[in-house]
């Protein structure tokens, strides 16, 4: 692999993903099945998962481009989860556009998501070397099962006021981190990595994935609104049990009465109205919740970096290292 | 393979399927994900697809039991389609019990169906010999894609008054026949059948599957209500475009005015109320629609039987032959 900068390599891989995805989903009939797929898959996005798969393939000494289709398979799975999650969350907007169940209808959203699962497996089969096909398929299966478990836990948590941090991390591990783990795993398998190498890649993706989510929770209320591109405090409005809320609830009994009342209102009303956001920001700031979140993200990112140590010292590894740093440093 | 009677072999295979399925889906957490799966998969049913897979394996000279898990994989896929189709059709009851989205909620139904797709692939991997894994995976992928296309076409047809028989058969081929085709295909691959043999098995399942659906359309309005276990004429009440309706519409212009009016009312109101069922039965009877349906089922069953000719003359082939006859002769 040539010594590209991180940005150059990311852009080159991302471009390969866009080109392949466009060719992959033509415009066949029935339209009600395939139009929502094209709408979802060809709407841009950062393509984090396929790029991670390709970098992981590089990192174990393979040729990143060999993991293109395995990575795209994971991207397709990720997009299937978005379509189905948006139905369950009754979300009207995603990436500044109407969600599939709103633009078409719920049946089209269910069906196109279902079809995308099969298309993901079919895309995986385009990989240039299928010697380790059984491992690849098993990784895909387990990835999907875990992401379904994560979403089920997330839904169960919405009805439960006593979620603690271990439960939160378990849910996030399944719901968010597992698809990143799947990405590096298929990349590592395609690159013919050893068991130890693939385990290291998974640990890297798991910790970086959880860091990503905690960062997301933090940015949702701490970011500059103009950069975030959406309302500040959306999670608070929706009553989501984020890292910040759970961390604040841990200290509930030692908080001043007005802060306790604010948290109790959040729980009983399953969210707060917009005028309470500044008070909640204040609560988080004054009680070290923001600081805990930042410390957690930094700790997890260090763990992600450390996990890479067992891999050969090559450009792929360096780029994975930079990738985790980039996630840590993002401001929106 | 020993010379069992069809019924003995069917029962033995069905029993093996039940035992394996019970062990396959334990009772893990989260309950909202796995309870609906257990509810659906362990609710009995005829287990047509896994038994077909096992008989197909026998028919190409393999050992039927080797196709147990491949067959169960198809059974799981079939059940996933039922759960998701029931959401789309807003069906409250299936197999005399509340559907998953009614008993739990829609999110649980979407998620458990999604998870079942991955569990199906995972179950396939339990097959004793995975030499032809790539073919097995590809068959599963295409089976799911086609069944999604079939359901999308079915939904599109509900909004369209001018469906002709070729369109109907294309939809049924995807929606109903493809899962039977998938069953014999995976059975044939696990039994290490040749390309010609597997093609013959698919042709057999395709024609038998379409015969099965036309028979279903016919039984819905022609069967003895006490045997059918549901209301006679349910398809007419729901406004479904069955073989019978499409066949009657073909002759619309040459029908007497009151029959024409009945068909037009069916189309414009998307279904008829119960008091119109006898008139519709009369229309079908007097204009040869029932006779056409019977003739079509018999023709397709003959084609299914003929497709088996290229297979070796063994007990597996004989049992597949009897299987198609059984489908033809069922009265409910």
XYZ file of C-alpha atoms in Angstrom:
664
model
C 0.000 0.000 0.000
C 1.324 3.430 -0.879
C 1.791 5.993 1.866
C -1.306 8.109 1.450
C -2.509 10.564 4.030
C -5.536 9.490 6.014
C -7.806 11.943 4.212
C -6.586 10.865 0.765
C -7.063 7.195 1.510
C -10.461 7.766 3.129
C -11.625 9.720 0.108
C -10.286 7.143 -2.337
C -12.016 4.282 -0.515
C -15.211 6.274 -0.090
C -15.247 7.038 -3.796
C -14.823 3.340 -4.634
C -17.774 2.591 -2.343
C -19.998 5.183 -4.022
C -19.147 3.917 -7.486
C -19.747 0.270 -6.588
C -22.988 1.024 -4.724
C -24.402 2.942 -7.675
C -23.744 0.011 -9.987
C -25.023 -2.486 -7.421
C -28.562 -1.197 -7.102
C -29.900 -0.600 -10.589
C -33.521 0.354 -11.075
C -35.433 -2.884 -11.369
C -39.090 -3.634 -10.697
C -41.054 -3.595 -8.505
C -40.372 0.092 -7.851
C -42.003 0.029 -4.416
C -39.282 -2.395 -3.345
C -36.194 -0.970 -5.043
C -36.806 2.789 -5.023
C -36.603 3.006 -1.208
C -33.353 1.019 -1.337
C -31.802 3.404 -3.866
C -33.121 6.403 -1.947
C -31.488 5.148 1.241
C -28.268 3.667 -0.078
C -27.418 6.409 -2.556
C -28.039 9.344 -0.230
C -24.412 9.874 0.658
C -23.375 9.315 4.231
C -19.860 9.007 5.558
C -19.477 5.330 4.549
C -17.664 4.740 7.831
C -18.298 0.973 7.793
C -16.988 0.052 4.353
C -13.964 2.325 4.772
C -13.263 0.671 8.132
C -13.526 -2.763 6.494
C -11.034 -1.747 3.830
C -8.594 -0.204 6.334
C -8.863 -3.356 8.479
C -8.017 -5.439 5.436
C -4.954 -3.241 4.827
C -4.009 -3.452 8.496
C -3.715 -7.265 8.480
C -1.557 -7.082 5.368
C -4.283 -7.544 2.760
C -5.251 -5.298 -0.118
C -7.943 -2.896 1.085
C -9.786 -2.934 -2.227
C -10.412 -6.673 -1.792
C -12.705 -5.801 1.123
C -14.784 -3.376 -0.955
C -17.815 -5.646 -1.349
C -17.606 -7.115 2.147
C -17.562 -3.552 3.456
C -20.475 -2.543 1.259
C -22.392 -5.568 2.571
C -22.036 -4.103 6.073
C -23.035 -0.647 4.802
C -26.206 -2.187 3.333
C -26.973 -3.917 6.644
C -26.419 -0.635 8.484
C -28.885 1.085 6.171
C -31.458 -1.682 6.623
C -31.298 -1.084 10.390
C -31.811 2.652 9.850
C -34.967 2.093 7.778
C -36.497 -0.344 10.275
C -35.406 1.642 13.356
C -36.998 4.764 11.870
C -40.334 2.925 11.649
C -40.061 1.784 15.272
C -38.999 5.245 16.469
C -41.648 6.928 14.275
C -38.843 9.180 13.033
C -39.987 11.528 10.257
C -36.552 12.741 9.105
C -33.130 11.163 8.517
C -30.157 12.898 6.901
C -32.388 15.960 6.324
C -34.820 13.954 4.172
C -38.131 12.224 4.824
C -37.654 8.697 6.169
C -38.737 5.789 3.950
C -41.931 4.986 5.865
C -42.970 8.647 5.558
C -41.967 9.168 1.904
C -43.520 5.858 0.799
C -45.357 3.924 3.477
C -44.652 1.470 6.242
C -45.011 -1.625 4.067
C -42.446 -0.293 1.608
C -40.103 0.454 4.514
C -40.460 -3.005 6.034
C -40.048 -4.774 2.692
C -37.145 -2.759 1.349
C -35.300 -3.260 4.637
C -35.924 -7.005 4.453
C -34.714 -7.173 0.875
C -31.569 -5.231 1.777
C -30.531 -7.966 4.213
C -30.487 -10.497 1.391
C -28.766 -8.041 -0.948
C -26.095 -7.532 1.715
C -25.307 -11.270 1.762
C -25.413 -11.315 -2.028
C -22.958 -8.392 -2.152
C -20.608 -10.198 0.223
C -20.410 -13.028 -2.319
C -18.795 -10.595 -4.784
C -15.629 -10.604 -2.685
C -12.653 -11.768 -4.750
C -11.683 -14.636 -2.420
C -14.310 -16.673 -0.587
C -11.989 -19.231 1.010
C -13.183 -18.111 4.432
C -16.828 -17.765 3.407
C -18.185 -19.643 6.410
C -16.527 -17.169 8.799
C -17.803 -14.233 6.773
C -21.371 -15.534 6.798
C -21.224 -16.310 10.502
C -19.935 -12.794 11.206
C -22.817 -11.294 9.216
C -25.379 -13.499 10.995
C -24.122 -12.630 14.451
C -23.848 -8.953 13.540
C -27.509 -8.841 12.520
C -28.673 -10.820 15.553
C -26.781 -8.537 17.920
C -28.035 -5.372 16.286
C -31.615 -6.672 16.622
C -30.938 -7.463 20.288
C -29.541 -3.953 20.753
C -32.616 -2.341 19.226
C -34.908 -4.574 21.342
C -33.002 -3.542 24.480
C -33.205 0.105 23.452
C -36.987 -0.188 23.098
C -37.263 -2.014 26.431
C -35.169 0.703 28.116
C -37.630 3.370 27.016
C -40.180 1.802 29.373
C -37.746 1.406 32.242
C -36.630 4.240 34.545
C -33.745 2.426 36.220
C -31.133 1.874 33.530
C -27.573 1.819 34.847
C -24.345 2.394 32.937
C -23.484 -1.322 32.479
C -26.916 -1.836 30.869
C -26.418 1.251 28.742
C -22.997 0.062 27.560
C -24.372 -3.410 26.802
C -27.120 -1.923 24.674
C -24.776 0.479 22.853
C -22.302 -2.324 22.288
C -24.953 -4.266 20.410
C -26.832 -1.440 18.758
C -23.977 0.809 17.628
C -20.629 -0.900 18.065
C -21.497 -4.306 16.585
C -21.873 -3.049 13.016
C -18.459 -1.360 13.241
C -17.050 -4.573 14.684
C -18.633 -6.504 11.835
C -17.011 -4.109 9.359
C -13.470 -4.644 10.642
C -14.112 -8.372 11.099
C -15.110 -8.973 7.476
C -12.238 -6.735 6.369
C -9.823 -8.722 8.530
C -11.137 -12.056 7.231
C -10.955 -10.970 3.595
C -7.393 -9.757 4.260
C -6.691 -13.222 5.685
C -5.852 -11.936 9.157
C -5.080 -14.319 12.016
C -7.496 -14.967 14.876
C -5.480 -12.686 17.165
C -5.424 -9.915 14.596
C -9.164 -10.126 13.996
C -9.846 -10.115 17.738
C -7.703 -6.988 18.042
C -9.607 -5.321 15.209
C -12.904 -6.187 16.911
C -11.734 -4.782 20.240
C -10.643 -1.643 18.398
C -14.021 -1.248 16.699
C -15.971 -2.073 19.853
C -14.249 0.541 21.987
C -14.192 3.133 19.189
C -17.880 2.415 18.548
C -18.880 2.947 22.155
C -16.722 6.100 22.268
C -18.543 7.274 19.150
C -21.923 6.823 20.822
C -20.966 8.539 24.088
C -19.539 11.366 21.980
C -22.844 11.474 20.101
C -24.765 11.723 23.357
C -22.481 14.547 24.458
C -22.590 16.430 21.133
C -26.369 16.266 21.116
C -26.502 18.752 23.982
C -23.016 20.266 24.088
C -22.315 20.975 20.429
C -22.543 24.239 18.572
C -26.087 24.102 17.116
C -25.025 25.585 13.782
C -22.467 22.813 13.297
C -24.674 19.976 14.518
C -27.302 20.747 11.887
C -30.129 19.847 14.218
C -31.766 21.063 17.439
C -29.562 21.047 20.502
C -30.834 18.681 23.170
C -32.934 16.503 20.879
C -32.266 13.479 23.103
C -33.614 15.358 26.140
C -36.727 16.376 24.228
C -37.306 12.752 23.163
C -36.672 11.359 26.651
C -33.728 9.207 25.514
C -31.685 7.582 28.242
C -28.266 8.755 27.123
C -24.921 8.367 28.870
C -25.388 11.869 30.303
C -28.812 11.233 31.805
C -27.764 7.907 33.310
C -24.616 9.469 34.742
C -26.669 12.307 36.248
C -29.191 9.843 37.678
C -26.337 7.978 39.392
C -25.815 11.066 41.577
C -29.491 11.964 41.906
C -29.685 11.575 45.695
C -26.800 13.948 46.338
C -28.062 16.666 43.970
C -29.748 19.909 45.102
C -33.589 19.692 45.166
C -34.189 21.629 41.933
C -31.820 19.346 39.969
C -33.463 16.266 41.465
C -36.856 17.649 40.448
C -35.602 18.247 36.899
C -34.382 14.661 36.537
C -37.592 13.293 38.047
C -39.640 15.325 35.627
C -37.537 14.023 32.738
C -38.282 10.454 33.843
C -41.970 10.868 34.629
C -42.753 12.853 31.469
C -40.343 10.827 29.310
C -38.568 13.919 28.101
C -38.629 17.649 28.729
C -39.766 20.612 26.695
C -37.247 22.930 25.029
C -37.250 25.588 27.762
C -35.701 23.070 30.173
C -32.657 22.348 27.999
C -30.481 25.138 29.466
C -31.223 23.944 33.030
C -30.242 20.422 32.049
C -27.041 21.710 30.398
C -26.298 23.513 33.645
C -26.951 20.377 35.691
C -24.612 18.352 33.474
C -21.922 21.032 33.579
C -22.022 21.691 37.316
C -22.079 18.067 38.351
C -19.244 16.857 36.204
C -21.435 14.916 33.777
C -19.941 16.566 30.697
C -16.474 16.007 32.137
C -17.259 12.306 32.732
C -18.479 11.920 29.178
C -15.327 13.508 27.778
C -13.142 11.376 30.036
C -15.051 8.229 28.970
C -14.631 9.053 25.280
C -10.921 9.693 25.755
C -10.444 6.506 27.764
C -12.285 4.407 25.177
C -10.349 6.004 22.340
C -7.083 5.171 24.101
C -8.297 1.583 24.462
C -9.129 1.540 20.769
C -5.643 2.809 19.954
C -4.038 0.274 22.284
C -5.975 -2.597 20.737
C -4.149 -1.917 17.485
C -0.750 -2.626 19.072
C -0.760 -6.340 18.194
C -1.204 -5.572 14.499
C 1.799 -5.235 12.173
C 3.103 -1.686 12.014
C 1.871 -0.692 8.576
C -0.031 2.139 6.937
C -3.388 0.368 7.470
C -2.836 0.309 11.213
C -1.778 3.955 11.215
C -4.909 4.936 9.337
C -7.147 2.992 11.747
C -5.401 4.853 14.575
C -6.137 8.164 12.897
C -9.695 7.088 12.212
C -10.390 6.649 15.932
C -8.765 10.003 16.658
C -10.944 11.629 14.033
C -14.077 10.205 15.704
C -12.895 11.567 19.039
C -12.218 15.023 17.662
C -15.377 15.556 15.676
C -17.492 18.470 16.828
C -20.741 17.632 15.070
C -33.139 -45.051 2.357
C -35.545 -47.636 3.700
C -38.898 -48.078 2.001
C -41.224 -46.138 4.252
C -44.702 -45.086 3.262
C -45.132 -41.420 2.439
C -47.024 -40.750 5.656
C -44.437 -42.531 7.805
C -41.554 -40.678 6.232
C -43.352 -37.332 6.377
C -44.092 -37.854 10.062
C -40.545 -38.947 10.849
C -39.052 -35.924 9.091
C -41.609 -33.570 10.632
C -40.785 -34.931 14.080
C -37.071 -34.362 13.492
C -37.874 -30.777 12.462
C -39.934 -30.125 15.612
C -37.229 -31.539 17.877
C -34.460 -29.555 16.211
C -36.483 -26.337 16.154
C -37.275 -26.579 19.863
C -33.588 -26.934 20.697
C -32.635 -24.189 18.237
C -34.597 -21.342 19.797
C -33.957 -21.405 23.536
C -35.299 -18.613 25.685
C -32.623 -15.929 25.723
C -32.921 -12.214 26.410
C -34.210 -9.799 25.332
C -37.645 -11.407 25.598
C -39.282 -8.883 23.280
C -37.033 -10.208 20.516
C -37.042 -13.952 21.173
C -40.534 -14.597 22.553
C -42.231 -13.700 19.249
C -39.798 -16.007 17.431
C -40.608 -18.929 19.703
C -44.323 -18.149 19.512
C -44.189 -18.223 15.727
C -41.729 -21.038 15.104
C -43.025 -23.437 17.726
C -46.691 -23.120 16.875
C -46.853 -26.281 14.812
C -47.620 -25.931 11.143
C -47.205 -28.562 8.473
C -43.442 -28.060 8.076
C -43.897 -28.461 4.330
C -40.646 -26.681 3.469
C -38.167 -28.610 5.624
C -39.814 -31.924 4.730
C -39.566 -30.979 1.052
C -35.886 -30.134 1.513
C -35.243 -33.517 3.106
C -37.173 -35.428 0.446
C -35.289 -33.512 -2.257
C -32.026 -34.521 -0.614
C -33.172 -38.162 -0.669
C -34.280 -37.815 -4.272
C -30.819 -36.853 -5.555
C -29.330 -39.800 -3.673
C -28.365 -38.001 -0.463
C -29.392 -38.743 3.097
C -32.542 -36.766 3.889
C -31.509 -36.087 7.465
C -28.447 -34.191 6.212
C -30.834 -31.531 4.890
C -32.555 -31.088 8.259
C -30.922 -27.763 9.126
C -30.983 -26.417 5.580
C -34.708 -27.211 5.530
C -35.262 -25.584 8.902
C -33.444 -22.497 7.620
C -36.106 -22.225 4.912
C -38.875 -22.828 7.465
C -37.495 -19.942 9.533
C -37.424 -17.693 6.467
C -41.004 -18.687 5.656
C -42.069 -17.732 9.173
C -40.257 -14.403 8.969
C -42.293 -13.602 5.842
C -45.515 -14.498 7.662
C -44.754 -12.120 10.559
C -43.871 -9.217 8.291
C -46.689 -9.889 5.794
C -49.183 -9.919 8.665
C -48.069 -6.402 9.648
C -48.459 -5.180 6.056
C -51.843 -6.886 5.655
C -52.950 -5.727 9.145
C -53.962 -9.357 9.768
C -55.141 -9.938 13.350
C -55.117 -13.755 13.289
C -52.826 -16.486 11.937
C -53.173 -20.222 12.672
C -56.091 -19.389 15.011
C -53.892 -17.197 17.220
C -53.211 -13.477 17.481
C -50.510 -12.350 15.051
C -47.221 -11.116 16.514
C -47.854 -7.414 15.905
C -51.196 -7.765 17.713
C -50.014 -9.938 20.615
C -46.871 -7.825 21.175
C -46.582 -4.724 19.022
C -45.378 -3.716 15.608
C -41.791 -3.061 16.667
C -41.515 -6.537 18.156
C -42.920 -7.993 14.941
C -40.496 -6.082 12.710
C -37.483 -6.902 14.886
C -38.202 -10.567 15.487
C -38.758 -11.056 11.758
C -35.434 -9.333 11.013
C -33.623 -11.470 13.562
C -35.127 -14.618 12.097
C -33.480 -13.918 8.748
C -30.052 -14.004 10.403
C -30.988 -17.061 12.466
C -32.017 -18.801 9.250
C -28.542 -18.276 7.746
C -26.998 -19.325 11.038
C -29.104 -22.518 11.050
C -28.017 -23.311 7.511
C -24.406 -23.340 8.753
C -25.285 -26.326 10.969
C -25.549 -28.522 7.877
C -23.104 -31.439 8.101
C -21.324 -30.672 4.837
C -20.730 -27.102 3.685
C -18.650 -27.860 0.596
C -21.258 -26.114 -1.528
C -21.830 -23.256 0.932
C -21.603 -20.533 -1.690
C -24.471 -22.079 -3.669
C -26.534 -22.502 -0.498
C -26.042 -18.875 0.520
C -26.812 -17.636 -2.970
C -30.009 -19.707 -3.033
C -31.092 -18.231 0.309
C -30.305 -14.679 -0.855
C -32.244 -15.024 -4.078
C -35.127 -16.739 -2.280
C -35.497 -13.803 0.117
C -35.152 -11.197 -2.630
C -37.812 -12.908 -4.742
C -40.232 -13.314 -1.854
C -39.857 -9.583 -1.106
C -40.499 -8.822 -4.781
C -43.584 -11.060 -4.656
C -44.975 -9.283 -1.619
C -44.256 -5.871 -3.201
C -46.097 -6.954 -6.365
C -48.995 -8.269 -4.282
C -49.285 -4.897 -2.530
C -49.045 -3.039 -5.853
C -51.778 -5.270 -7.320
C -54.173 -4.255 -4.581
C -54.185 -0.761 -6.055
C -54.556 -1.941 -9.629
C -57.806 -3.162 -11.207
C -56.322 -4.643 -14.362
C -54.269 -7.618 -13.260
C -54.077 -10.387 -15.843
C -53.227 -14.046 -15.338
C -49.567 -13.777 -16.419
C -49.086 -11.021 -13.816
C -50.891 -13.116 -11.237
C -48.710 -16.147 -11.944
C -45.545 -14.035 -11.821
C -46.537 -12.702 -8.409
C -47.505 -16.130 -7.052
C -44.313 -17.619 -8.430
C -42.301 -15.170 -6.344
C -44.505 -14.907 -3.291
C -45.524 -18.531 -2.770
C -43.559 -20.865 -5.024
C -40.078 -19.423 -4.435
C -39.816 -20.579 -0.815
C -40.789 -24.119 -1.879
C -38.239 -23.893 -4.683
C -35.652 -22.722 -2.179
C -36.478 -25.711 0.034
C -35.857 -28.313 -2.668
C -32.844 -26.393 -3.934
C -31.022 -26.401 -0.595
C -32.036 -30.045 -0.119
C -30.695 -30.900 -3.559
C -27.420 -29.038 -2.943
C -26.870 -30.665 0.464
C -27.575 -34.060 -1.176
C -24.922 -33.111 -3.745
C -27.313 -33.229 -6.681
C -26.197 -32.256 -10.184
C -27.226 -29.016 -11.857
C -29.817 -30.864 -13.966
C -31.265 -32.588 -10.918
C -31.523 -29.362 -8.963
C -33.168 -27.624 -11.906
C -35.698 -30.465 -12.079
C -36.397 -30.153 -8.355
C -36.929 -26.406 -8.761
C -39.299 -26.903 -11.690
C -41.174 -29.454 -9.581
C -41.475 -27.075 -6.625
C -42.362 -24.103 -8.806
C -45.260 -25.841 -10.539
C -46.440 -27.579 -7.353
C -46.225 -24.241 -5.526
C -48.345 -22.421 -8.077
C -50.809 -25.344 -8.073
C -50.917 -25.025 -4.289
C -51.826 -21.339 -4.499
C -54.513 -21.757 -7.175
C -55.928 -24.596 -5.052
C -55.864 -22.245 -2.071
C -57.763 -19.596 -4.027
C -60.326 -22.237 -5.018
C -60.672 -23.751 -1.531
C -61.216 -20.314 -0.042
C -64.626 -20.134 -1.684
C -65.377 -23.736 -2.689
C -64.354 -25.689 0.424
C -66.553 -27.109 3.132
C -66.472 -24.309 5.756
C -66.240 -26.741 8.674
C -63.090 -28.295 7.215
C -61.482 -25.032 6.136
C -61.552 -23.701 9.693
C -62.257 -20.187 8.531
C -64.951 -18.153 6.795
C -65.800 -19.199 3.276
C -65.016 -16.477 0.750
C -62.521 -14.576 2.892
C -60.604 -13.519 -0.236
C -63.777 -11.993 -1.725
C -64.486 -10.107 1.487
C -60.928 -8.737 1.505
C -60.974 -7.818 -2.170
C -58.048 -10.097 -3.044
C -57.311 -10.584 -6.721
C -57.281 -14.371 -6.774
C -57.023 -16.710 -9.746
C -60.818 -16.981 -9.718
C -61.488 -13.257 -9.810
C -58.933 -12.660 -12.557
C -60.341 -15.563 -14.593
C -63.876 -14.166 -14.171
C -62.709 -10.673 -15.145
C -61.214 -12.116 -18.346
C -64.752 -12.915 -19.499
C -66.384 -9.811 -18.021
C -67.622 -8.358 -21.314
C -69.478 -11.518 -22.288
C -71.191 -11.996 -18.910
C -74.861 -11.174 -18.209
C -75.390 -7.646 -16.776
C -75.929 -8.708 -13.145
C -72.655 -10.698 -13.132
C -70.813 -7.799 -14.711
C -72.244 -5.492 -12.034
C -71.112 -7.884 -9.295
C -67.534 -7.931 -10.589
C -67.507 -4.152 -11.021
C -68.721 -3.704 -7.469
C -65.971 -6.040 -6.237
C -63.372 -3.894 -8.004
C -64.735 -0.492 -7.057
C -65.381 -1.376 -3.408
C -62.224 -3.523 -3.128
C -64.194 -6.470 -1.847
C -67.802 -7.463 -1.228
C -69.839 -8.023 1.917
C -70.760 -11.532 3.035
C -74.231 -11.555 1.483
C -72.684 -11.408 -1.988
C -70.591 -14.568 -1.549
C -73.297 -16.969 -2.831
C -73.817 -14.841 -5.967
C -70.079 -14.877 -6.613
C -69.963 -18.661 -6.093
C -72.775 -18.938 -8.617
C -70.929 -16.702 -11.096
C -67.770 -18.812 -10.762
C -69.718 -22.064 -11.095
C -71.851 -21.064 -14.088
C -69.023 -19.510 -16.063
C -66.559 -22.325 -15.731
C -64.242 -20.465 -13.364
C -64.180 -23.275 -10.799
C -63.619 -25.761 -13.606
C -60.718 -23.687 -14.949
C -59.138 -23.535 -11.516
C -59.427 -27.303 -11.079
C -58.022 -27.878 -14.567
C -55.128 -25.492 -13.863
C -54.283 -27.241 -10.606
C -54.349 -30.634 -12.303
C -52.224 -29.418 -15.208
C -49.652 -27.869 -12.886
C -49.565 -30.988 -10.725
C -48.930 -33.106 -13.836
C -46.100 -30.756 -14.743
C -44.716 -31.121 -11.234
C -44.860 -34.902 -11.550
C -43.234 -34.810 -14.975
C -40.414 -32.617 -13.749
C -39.354 -35.463 -11.471
C -38.718 -37.792 -14.435
C -35.059 -36.835 -14.819
C -34.310 -37.820 -11.213
C -33.124 -41.329 -10.310
C -35.987 -43.706 -9.629
C -35.717 -43.937 -5.847
C -37.942 -43.651 -2.796
C -37.186 -39.926 -2.446
C -38.544 -39.261 -5.921
C -41.620 -41.392 -5.234
C -42.320 -39.466 -2.049
C -41.970 -36.103 -3.814
C -44.455 -37.410 -6.399
C -46.883 -38.346 -3.639
C -46.300 -35.013 -1.939
C -47.547 -33.120 -4.996
C -50.549 -35.445 -5.239
C -51.334 -34.797 -1.596
C -51.308 -31.036 -2.200
C -53.681 -31.517 -5.127
C -56.102 -33.643 -3.137
C -56.334 -31.569 0.002
C -59.801 -30.260 0.778
C -58.900 -27.622 3.348
